[in-house]
Amino acid sequence: AQSVTQLGSHVSVSEGALVLLRCNYSSSVPPYLFWYVQYPNQGLQLLLKYTTGATLVKGINGFEAEFKKSETSFHLTKPSAHMSDAAEYFCAVSESGGSNYKLTFGKGTLLTVNP
Amino acid sequence: DGGITQSPKYLFRKEGQNVTLSCEQNLNHDAMYWYRQDPGQGLRLIYYSQIVNDFQKGDIAEGYSVSREKKESFPLTVTSAQKNPTAFYLCASRGYTEAFFGQGTRLTVV
């Protein structure tokens, strides 16, 4: 069975500092990996995804993530935090593409950005 | 615009009543999902459907029911058997890669 672990339920950074949100996964086959962002009382919005090919993927709002198979990780980074980045972030894994495969989510990491 | 529409955004229910949450998509996706979100617990899968007229239980299906009579629609009924229904409910649909989410329905039992 696939699973996702997000290390740190709450991360706090200063504006302009590096953002690093950690995600480790387990999957019996090469995974599809996703990061989503959620603002209060809203749905989830896709930040970026890894399916195949280049292991460093770039997303919206300056975020990027690197798929490291040997470490079973897919950590999310942004070089310089902005106040508007304050939100909850979810990592998700799927064993493949298509409607036959479920998405499994981590418990989320709440990012706080201090002025 | 293409997307997923959930309604209503806020819903209040008296104890012992059934309520139905609406989810409609115009993305032509086969798969649709219902998740429940509680603080600190992430998203937990209630039910999912991979095709019309077929659906499967997720991890927390007790006290919930669904139907999938049309590709576009996947309504969720929260029954009186659900002991703690107050939560934020999210509907999603999926094509080949990522899932797309609605804006959610916040259900409160009063």
XYZ file of N, CA and C in Angstrom:
675
model
N 0.841 -1.195 0.000
C 0.000 0.000 0.000
C 0.880 1.249 0.000
N 0.413 2.262 -0.660
C 1.171 3.501 -0.726
C 0.870 4.357 0.492
N 1.830 5.201 0.865
C 1.630 6.110 1.989
C 2.519 7.328 1.822
N 2.181 8.380 2.567
C 2.928 9.635 2.518
C 3.157 10.127 3.936
N 4.385 10.551 4.211
C 4.709 11.142 5.500
C 5.252 12.548 5.281
N 4.605 13.503 5.876
C 5.100 14.879 5.829
C 5.714 15.199 7.190
N 6.987 15.503 7.198
C 7.694 15.775 8.438
C 7.470 17.222 8.856
N 6.878 17.385 10.027
C 6.585 18.725 10.505
C 5.183 19.151 10.146
N 4.313 19.216 11.130
C 2.941 19.654 10.863
C 2.861 21.168 10.745
N 3.893 21.853 11.265
C 3.902 23.305 11.230
C 5.333 23.788 10.993
N 5.525 24.594 9.962
C 6.823 25.187 9.659
C 6.660 26.703 9.637
N 7.585 27.383 10.319
C 7.543 28.834 10.377
C 8.840 29.409 9.812
N 8.737 30.361 8.890
C 9.918 30.993 8.295
C 9.719 32.501 8.269
N 10.808 33.203 8.107
C 10.734 34.653 7.933
C 10.570 34.992 6.457
N 9.953 36.103 6.198
C 9.812 36.557 4.818
C 11.194 36.695 4.194
N 11.370 36.128 2.990
C 12.659 36.163 2.311
C 13.537 34.964 2.584
N 13.188 34.148 3.558
C 13.981 32.960 3.890
C 13.591 31.789 3.009
N 14.458 30.766 3.022
C 14.202 29.539 2.269
C 13.029 28.777 2.884
N 12.182 28.258 2.013
C 11.106 27.374 2.435
C 11.480 25.939 2.068
N 11.404 25.034 3.042
C 11.650 23.612 2.801
C 10.572 22.817 3.511
N 9.736 22.136 2.741
C 8.704 21.273 3.302
C 9.024 19.849 2.872
N 9.049 18.950 3.846
C 9.544 17.601 3.593
C 8.408 16.601 3.346
N 8.671 15.704 2.408
C 7.703 14.664 2.062
C 8.457 13.384 1.736
N 8.103 12.302 2.411
C 8.605 10.966 2.084
C 7.421 10.079 1.754
N 7.630 9.159 0.842
C 6.536 8.321 0.378
C 6.954 6.862 0.393
N 5.972 5.994 0.316
C 6.231 4.585 0.052
C 5.306 4.149 -1.070
N 5.864 3.388 -1.979
C 5.093 2.907 -3.121
C 5.791 1.674 -3.677
N 5.027 0.700 -4.100
C 5.609 -0.539 -4.605
C 6.031 -0.423 -6.065
N 5.636 0.646 -6.720
C 5.994 0.875 -8.114
C 6.423 2.334 -8.257
N 7.076 2.692 -9.378
C 7.439 4.103 -9.569
C 6.214 4.993 -9.425
N 6.319 5.974 -8.546
C 5.124 6.752 -8.208
C 4.915 7.974 -9.075
N 3.687 8.454 -9.034
C 3.390 9.821 -9.438
C 3.299 10.624 -8.134
N 3.902 11.812 -8.102
C 3.959 12.597 -6.873
C 3.444 14.008 -7.114
N 2.803 14.545 -6.112
C 2.139 15.847 -6.251
C 2.332 16.684 -4.982
N 2.363 17.983 -5.166
C 2.216 18.936 -4.059
C 1.028 19.835 -4.369
N 0.173 19.968 -3.337
C -0.988 20.850 -3.421
C -0.893 21.908 -2.330
N -1.533 23.057 -2.578
C -1.627 24.109 -1.572
C -3.094 24.388 -1.276
N -3.380 24.675 -0.009
C -4.752 24.992 0.401
C -4.758 26.256 1.249
N -5.543 27.234 0.824
C -5.781 28.437 1.620
C -7.042 28.206 2.444
N -7.200 28.939 3.548
C -8.317 28.673 4.476
C -9.676 28.627 3.777
N -10.426 27.583 4.116
C -11.790 27.394 3.631
C -11.888 27.312 2.111
N -10.831 26.817 1.491
C -10.851 26.632 0.049
C -10.439 25.206 -0.307
N -10.605 24.869 -1.576
C -10.147 23.570 -2.054
C -8.642 23.551 -2.246
N -8.146 22.424 -2.756
C -6.713 22.262 -2.991
C -6.370 22.668 -4.420
N -5.213 23.314 -4.554
C -4.726 23.759 -5.863
C -3.382 23.086 -6.125
N -3.218 22.551 -7.316
C -1.972 21.872 -7.655
C -0.826 22.869 -7.769
N 0.279 22.581 -7.049
C 1.503 23.382 -7.161
C 2.423 22.824 -8.241
N 2.649 21.501 -8.177
C 3.528 20.848 -9.135
C 3.325 19.347 -9.055
N 3.883 18.641 -10.064
C 3.734 17.204 -10.113
C 4.961 16.568 -10.751
N 5.230 15.339 -10.339
C 6.243 14.508 -10.983
C 5.557 13.246 -11.489
N 5.764 12.965 -12.769
C 5.227 11.708 -13.320
C 6.388 10.863 -13.837
N 7.046 11.304 -14.868
C 8.245 10.633 -15.374
C 9.206 11.702 -15.881
N 10.453 11.300 -16.201
C 11.387 12.239 -16.802
C 12.192 13.010 -15.772
N 12.402 14.274 -16.017
C 13.250 15.117 -15.178
C 12.803 15.065 -13.728
N 13.774 14.853 -12.839
C 13.439 14.657 -11.425
C 13.258 15.977 -10.678
N 13.741 17.071 -11.239
C 13.517 18.386 -10.644
C 12.360 19.040 -11.394
N 11.295 19.280 -10.670
C 10.105 19.840 -11.318
C 9.819 21.219 -10.748
N 9.411 22.093 -11.621
C 9.088 23.461 -11.227
C 7.580 23.653 -11.276
N 7.084 24.433 -10.316
C 5.654 24.659 -10.265
C 5.317 26.131 -10.265
N 4.110 26.398 -9.793
C 3.663 27.784 -9.766
C 4.227 28.510 -8.554
N 4.200 29.831 -8.618
C 4.589 30.686 -7.484
C 6.034 30.464 -7.026
N 6.903 30.020 -7.915
C 8.315 29.881 -7.595
C 8.701 28.626 -6.830
N 7.791 27.711 -6.632
C 8.091 26.464 -5.928
C 8.706 25.430 -6.874
N 9.521 24.564 -6.305
C 10.037 23.424 -7.041
C 10.224 22.255 -6.094
N 10.335 21.061 -6.660
C 10.527 19.854 -5.865
C 11.408 18.892 -6.647
N 12.149 18.075 -5.922
C 13.024 17.102 -6.551
C 12.652 15.696 -6.114
N 12.424 14.835 -7.091
C 12.148 13.429 -6.831
C 13.477 12.706 -6.633
N 13.648 12.100 -5.447
C 14.857 11.324 -5.158
C 14.422 9.899 -4.832
N 14.589 9.023 -5.804
C 14.128 7.648 -5.643
C 14.860 6.940 -4.514
N 16.172 7.155 -4.416
C 16.972 6.455 -3.398
C 16.560 6.847 -1.989
N 16.037 8.037 -1.832
C 15.624 8.519 -0.520
C 14.103 8.469 -0.347
N 13.408 8.024 -1.347
C 11.926 8.023 -1.386
C 11.389 9.360 -0.890
N 11.937 10.439 -1.468
C 11.541 11.767 -1.013
C 11.094 12.642 -2.170
N 10.342 13.663 -1.830
C 9.850 14.639 -2.810
C 9.646 15.950 -2.062
N 10.734 16.532 -1.603
C 10.671 17.744 -0.782
C 10.375 18.980 -1.626
N 9.603 19.880 -1.063
C 9.186 21.115 -1.733
C 10.041 22.276 -1.235
N 10.539 23.088 -2.155
C 11.361 24.229 -1.769
C 10.964 25.490 -2.522
N 11.313 26.624 -1.904
C 11.178 27.918 -2.543
C 12.296 28.794 -1.972
N 13.088 29.428 -2.819
C 14.262 30.145 -2.328
C 13.945 31.285 -1.367
N 12.830 31.982 -1.597
C 12.543 33.177 -0.813
C 11.051 33.236 -0.517
N 10.707 33.113 0.763
C 9.297 33.082 1.151
C 8.650 34.456 1.030
N 7.389 34.414 0.643
C 6.579 35.627 0.564
C 5.402 35.461 1.503
N 4.900 36.579 1.989
C 3.768 36.508 2.922
C 2.600 35.724 2.333
N 2.420 35.832 1.037
C 1.290 35.153 0.382
C 1.463 33.632 0.317
N 2.648 33.136 0.705
C 2.868 31.685 0.713
C 2.276 31.016 1.945
N 1.846 31.793 2.919
C 1.260 31.223 4.128
C -0.001 30.447 3.780
N 0.023 29.146 4.049
C -1.076 28.255 3.661
C -0.739 26.863 4.195
N -1.614 25.904 3.892
C -1.311 24.515 4.219
C -0.919 23.785 2.939
N 0.082 22.926 3.054
C 0.633 22.234 1.897
C 0.506 20.731 2.091
N 0.053 20.060 1.033
C -0.157 18.625 1.077
C 0.660 17.934 -0.012
N 1.324 16.874 0.385
C 2.020 16.003 -0.550
C 1.119 14.802 -0.821
N 1.133 14.304 -2.057
C 0.281 13.168 -2.406
C 1.022 12.225 -3.336
N 0.658 10.949 -3.293
C 1.280 9.919 -4.127
C 0.214 9.070 -4.789
N 0.523 8.639 -6.007
C -0.332 7.698 -6.728
C 0.578 6.686 -7.389
N 0.127 5.435 -7.491
C 1.005 4.404 -8.058
C 1.114 4.498 -9.555
N 0.225 5.258 -10.188
C 0.327 5.467 -11.620
C -0.680 6.517 -12.009
N -0.767 6.767 -13.272
C -1.779 7.676 -13.745
C -3.053 6.929 -14.088
N -4.103 7.687 -14.300
C -5.358 7.071 -14.695
C -6.335 6.943 -13.545
N -7.581 6.686 -13.902
C -8.646 6.687 -12.911
C -8.632 5.449 -12.028
N -7.825 4.450 -12.356
C -7.813 3.230 -11.557
C -6.984 3.353 -10.291
N -6.278 4.450 -10.120
C -5.348 4.564 -9.013
C -5.735 5.704 -8.093
N -5.756 5.407 -6.796
C -6.119 6.405 -5.805
C -4.962 7.351 -5.526
N -5.315 8.547 -5.103
C -4.344 9.489 -4.569
C -4.355 9.382 -3.054
N -3.186 9.220 -2.480
C -3.065 9.171 -1.029
C -2.333 10.421 -0.567
N -2.903 11.106 0.419
C -2.362 12.385 0.883
C -1.653 12.250 2.220
N -0.671 13.115 2.428
C -0.094 13.270 3.749
C -1.008 14.109 4.620
N -0.599 14.283 5.894
C -1.446 15.003 6.834
C -1.324 16.517 6.722
N -0.419 16.982 5.893
C -0.317 18.409 5.643
C 0.711 19.108 6.517
N 1.261 20.207 5.995
C 2.178 21.067 6.739
C 1.678 22.502 6.622
N 1.447 23.109 7.762
C 0.996 24.494 7.787
C 2.217 25.403 7.768
N 2.315 26.245 6.753
C 3.435 27.165 6.609
C 3.024 28.548 7.098
N 3.781 29.056 8.043
C 3.595 30.426 8.533
C 4.772 31.262 8.057
N 4.500 32.461 7.545
C 5.554 33.363 7.103
C 5.506 34.620 7.974
N 6.603 34.874 8.663
C 6.681 36.013 9.573
C 7.314 37.224 8.896
N 6.774 38.414 9.150
C 7.326 39.627 8.500
C 8.699 39.988 9.059
N -16.390 28.012 -17.725
C -15.093 27.542 -17.260
C -15.170 26.078 -16.854
N -14.100 25.308 -17.156
C -14.069 23.928 -16.722
C -13.683 23.837 -15.269
N -14.281 22.875 -14.562
C -13.923 22.722 -13.177
C -14.908 21.879 -12.414
N -14.786 21.972 -11.093
C -15.636 21.205 -10.192
C -16.404 22.169 -9.311
N -17.690 21.948 -9.199
C -18.551 22.806 -8.404
C -19.152 22.019 -7.263
N -18.908 22.492 -6.054
C -19.521 21.897 -4.873
C -20.546 22.876 -4.306
N -21.665 22.318 -3.878
C -22.661 23.164 -3.237
C -23.397 22.387 -2.157
N -23.864 23.082 -1.098
C -23.577 24.476 -0.801
C -22.184 24.642 -0.205
N -21.742 25.856 0.001
C -20.446 26.091 0.624
C -20.511 25.858 2.136
N -21.627 26.231 2.742
C -21.853 26.009 4.165
C -23.193 25.280 4.324
N -23.231 24.324 5.250
C -24.427 23.521 5.460
C -24.553 23.216 6.947
N -25.759 23.429 7.446
C -26.024 23.143 8.847
C -27.056 22.022 8.922
N -26.823 21.100 9.815
C -27.706 19.939 9.922
C -28.055 19.685 11.376
N -29.288 19.323 11.589
C -29.688 18.919 12.929
C -29.321 17.462 13.123
N -29.041 17.101 14.351
C -28.735 15.700 14.635
C -29.899 14.815 14.210
N -29.558 13.679 13.596
C -30.582 12.733 13.164
C -31.068 12.942 11.745
N -30.616 13.989 11.088
C -31.045 14.261 9.721
C -29.994 13.796 8.722
N -30.456 13.355 7.557
C -29.559 13.101 6.439
C -29.385 14.388 5.631
N -28.204 14.595 5.081
C -27.984 15.724 4.183
C -27.184 15.256 2.978
N -27.413 15.912 1.849
C -26.709 15.547 0.623
C -25.878 16.723 0.135
N -24.598 16.438 -0.131
C -23.668 17.419 -0.659
C -23.522 17.177 -2.152
N -23.582 18.264 -2.912
C -23.536 18.165 -4.360
C -22.124 18.344 -4.888
N -21.777 17.588 -5.938
C -20.503 17.735 -6.626
C -20.729 17.489 -8.112
N -20.402 18.494 -8.926
C -20.567 18.415 -10.375
C -19.251 18.797 -11.051
N -18.887 18.059 -12.114
C -17.677 18.400 -12.858
C -17.952 18.415 -14.357
N -17.272 19.307 -15.055
C -17.409 19.377 -16.513
C -16.065 19.168 -17.183
N -15.209 18.381 -16.536
C -13.868 18.096 -17.051
C -13.813 16.789 -17.828
N -14.944 16.109 -17.916
C -15.032 14.821 -18.618
C -14.125 13.759 -17.984
N -13.931 13.839 -16.675
C -13.114 12.867 -15.955
C -13.925 11.646 -15.570
N -13.301 10.480 -15.661
C -13.974 9.253 -15.232
C -14.011 9.131 -13.707
N -12.899 9.457 -13.055
C -12.790 9.219 -11.619
C -13.235 10.432 -10.820
N -13.973 10.149 -9.744
C -14.380 11.196 -8.811
C -14.203 10.683 -7.393
N -13.957 11.607 -6.470
C -13.603 11.257 -5.095
C -14.287 12.190 -4.100
N -14.543 11.648 -2.915
C -14.962 12.465 -1.783
C -13.957 12.264 -0.648
N -13.488 13.405 -0.111
C -12.576 13.402 1.023
C -13.205 14.178 2.177
N -12.814 13.765 3.364
C -13.180 14.501 4.565
C -11.904 15.088 5.138
N -11.985 16.336 5.585
C -10.823 17.002 6.153
C -11.149 17.491 7.553
N -10.335 17.071 8.526
C -10.404 17.540 9.902
C -9.047 18.106 10.268
N -9.011 19.079 11.158
C -7.727 19.711 11.517
C -6.681 18.685 11.944
N -5.510 18.748 11.340
C -4.401 17.887 11.719
C -4.474 16.466 11.201
N -5.513 16.144 10.437
C -5.649 14.757 9.961
C -5.527 14.625 8.456
N -5.254 15.699 7.769
C -5.110 15.619 6.327
C -6.427 15.307 5.645
N -6.348 14.683 4.484
C -7.534 14.302 3.722
C -7.743 12.801 3.848
N -8.924 12.413 4.231
C -9.246 10.989 4.346
C -10.319 10.646 3.328
N -10.096 9.566 2.609
C -10.960 9.171 1.505
C -12.233 8.521 2.013
N -13.379 9.035 1.574
C -14.668 8.477 1.987
C -15.149 7.459 0.957
N -15.338 7.891 -0.271
C -15.755 7.053 -1.382
C -15.061 7.537 -2.650
N -14.939 6.616 -3.604
C -14.464 7.018 -4.916
C -15.166 6.208 -5.991
N -15.200 6.790 -7.187
C -15.881 6.163 -8.322
C -14.969 6.277 -9.528
N -14.745 5.153 -10.173
C -13.861 5.140 -11.344
C -14.642 5.209 -12.649
N -15.967 4.968 -12.553
C -16.778 4.962 -13.756
C -18.236 5.087 -13.343
N -19.065 5.495 -14.258
C -20.500 5.646 -13.969
C -21.078 4.330 -13.476
N -21.983 4.428 -12.510
C -22.699 3.284 -11.928
C -21.794 2.328 -11.155
N -20.630 2.819 -10.756
C -19.726 2.006 -9.946
C -19.004 2.894 -8.948
N -18.871 2.433 -7.705
C -18.124 3.192 -6.713
C -17.619 2.231 -5.646
N -16.586 2.657 -4.937
C -15.963 1.838 -3.895
C -15.814 2.634 -2.612
N -15.847 1.901 -1.499
C -15.610 2.524 -0.208
C -14.153 2.920 -0.066
N -13.956 4.061 0.572
C -12.617 4.465 0.928
C -12.302 4.038 2.352
N -11.504 4.838 3.041
C -11.032 4.463 4.370
C -12.037 4.737 5.483
N -12.968 5.656 5.242
C -13.896 6.058 6.312
C -15.321 6.134 5.783
N -15.825 5.095 5.141
C -17.126 5.134 4.464
C -18.321 5.005 5.402
N -18.123 4.532 6.616
C -19.258 4.290 7.506
C -20.035 5.572 7.783
N -21.360 5.513 7.567
C -22.209 6.665 7.809
C -22.389 7.563 6.602
N -21.805 7.162 5.478
C -21.908 7.921 4.233
C -22.452 7.028 3.113
N -23.085 7.659 2.109
C -23.478 6.933 0.905
C -23.301 7.846 -0.300
N -23.132 7.227 -1.482
C -22.932 7.981 -2.714
C -23.723 7.322 -3.842
N -23.807 8.041 -4.952
C -24.344 7.491 -6.186
C -23.550 8.082 -7.339
N -23.540 7.360 -8.466
C -22.847 7.886 -9.659
C -23.687 7.488 -10.882
N -24.788 8.193 -11.041
C -25.706 7.912 -12.143
C -25.295 8.619 -13.431
N -24.546 9.692 -13.286
C -24.051 10.443 -14.438
C -22.562 10.685 -14.279
N -21.856 10.802 -15.380
C -20.418 11.026 -15.328
C -20.102 12.341 -14.620
N -20.976 13.328 -14.782
C -20.697 14.657 -14.270
C -20.965 14.818 -12.776
N -21.701 13.910 -12.179
C -22.233 14.138 -10.836
C -21.889 13.010 -9.870
N -21.519 13.383 -8.645
C -21.147 12.387 -7.630
C -21.589 12.920 -6.260
N -22.885 12.875 -5.961
C -23.365 13.415 -4.685
C -23.045 12.519 -3.501
N -22.799 13.149 -2.363
C -22.492 12.448 -1.118
C -23.608 12.706 -0.108
N -24.152 11.647 0.456
C -25.143 11.779 1.521
C -24.503 11.430 2.850
N -24.615 12.347 3.793
C -24.155 12.115 5.158
C -25.373 11.667 5.948
N -25.382 10.441 6.393
C -26.558 9.898 7.052
C -26.504 10.114 8.554
N -27.616 9.828 9.207
C -27.691 9.979 10.665
C -26.791 8.971 11.374
N -26.321 7.964 10.648
C -25.430 6.967 11.234
C -23.996 7.484 11.411
N -23.681 8.587 10.772
C -22.339 9.179 10.914
C -22.305 9.918 12.247
N -21.455 9.437 13.164
C -21.497 9.927 14.546
C -20.881 11.302 14.721
N -19.973 11.672 13.878
C -19.289 12.953 14.035
C -19.159 13.619 12.669
N -20.238 14.128 12.106
C -20.216 14.596 10.727
C -19.654 15.998 10.522
N -19.476 16.762 11.581
C -18.971 18.121 11.425
C -17.555 18.081 10.864
N -17.369 18.638 9.669
C -16.073 18.580 8.987
C -16.158 19.396 7.706
N -15.010 19.484 7.032
C -14.910 20.112 5.724
C -14.830 18.992 4.695
N -15.711 19.021 3.691
C -15.787 17.943 2.709
C -15.328 18.446 1.347
N -14.439 17.689 0.746
C -13.872 18.060 -0.542
C -14.168 16.992 -1.582
N -14.596 17.442 -2.736
C -14.838 16.582 -3.883
C -13.728 16.804 -4.903
N -13.327 15.769 -5.592
C -12.280 15.885 -6.600
C -12.600 14.992 -7.782
N -12.019 15.336 -8.926
C -12.086 14.456 -10.083
C -10.684 14.316 -10.654
N -10.481 13.233 -11.396
C -9.142 12.968 -11.897
C -9.203 12.424 -13.309
N -8.333 12.984 -14.164
C -8.155 12.442 -15.490
C -7.031 11.431 -15.446
N -5.864 11.767 -16.067
C -4.774 10.809 -16.064
C -3.758 11.074 -14.965
N -3.491 12.302 -14.656
C -2.448 12.588 -13.678
C -3.029 13.185 -12.394
N -3.104 14.517 -12.346
C -3.497 15.118 -11.076
C -5.005 15.150 -10.907
N -5.405 15.319 -9.631
C -6.809 15.512 -9.297
C -7.106 17.010 -9.228
N -8.333 17.349 -9.556
C -8.813 18.727 -9.457
C -9.875 18.764 -8.368
N -9.833 19.816 -7.552
C -10.702 19.879 -6.387
C -11.738 20.983 -6.506
N -12.898 20.733 -5.888
C -13.882 21.770 -5.687
C -13.488 22.656 -4.516
N -14.322 23.653 -4.216
C -14.021 24.619 -3.160
C -14.449 24.137 -1.772
N -15.094 22.986 -1.712
C -15.423 22.400 -0.419
C -16.782 22.815 0.120
N -17.309 21.956 0.991
C -18.530 22.228 1.748
C -18.216 22.042 3.217
N -18.516 23.061 3.998
C -18.303 22.948 5.452
C -19.640 22.569 6.096
N -19.689 21.383 6.663
C -20.887 20.857 7.300
C -20.764 21.006 8.803
N -21.807 21.567 9.403
C -21.837 21.717 10.854
C -23.129 21.125 11.395
N -23.006 20.289 12.401
C -24.178 19.721 13.054
C -24.555 20.611 14.229
N -25.826 21.023 14.261
C -26.273 21.935 15.322
C -27.335 21.277 16.192
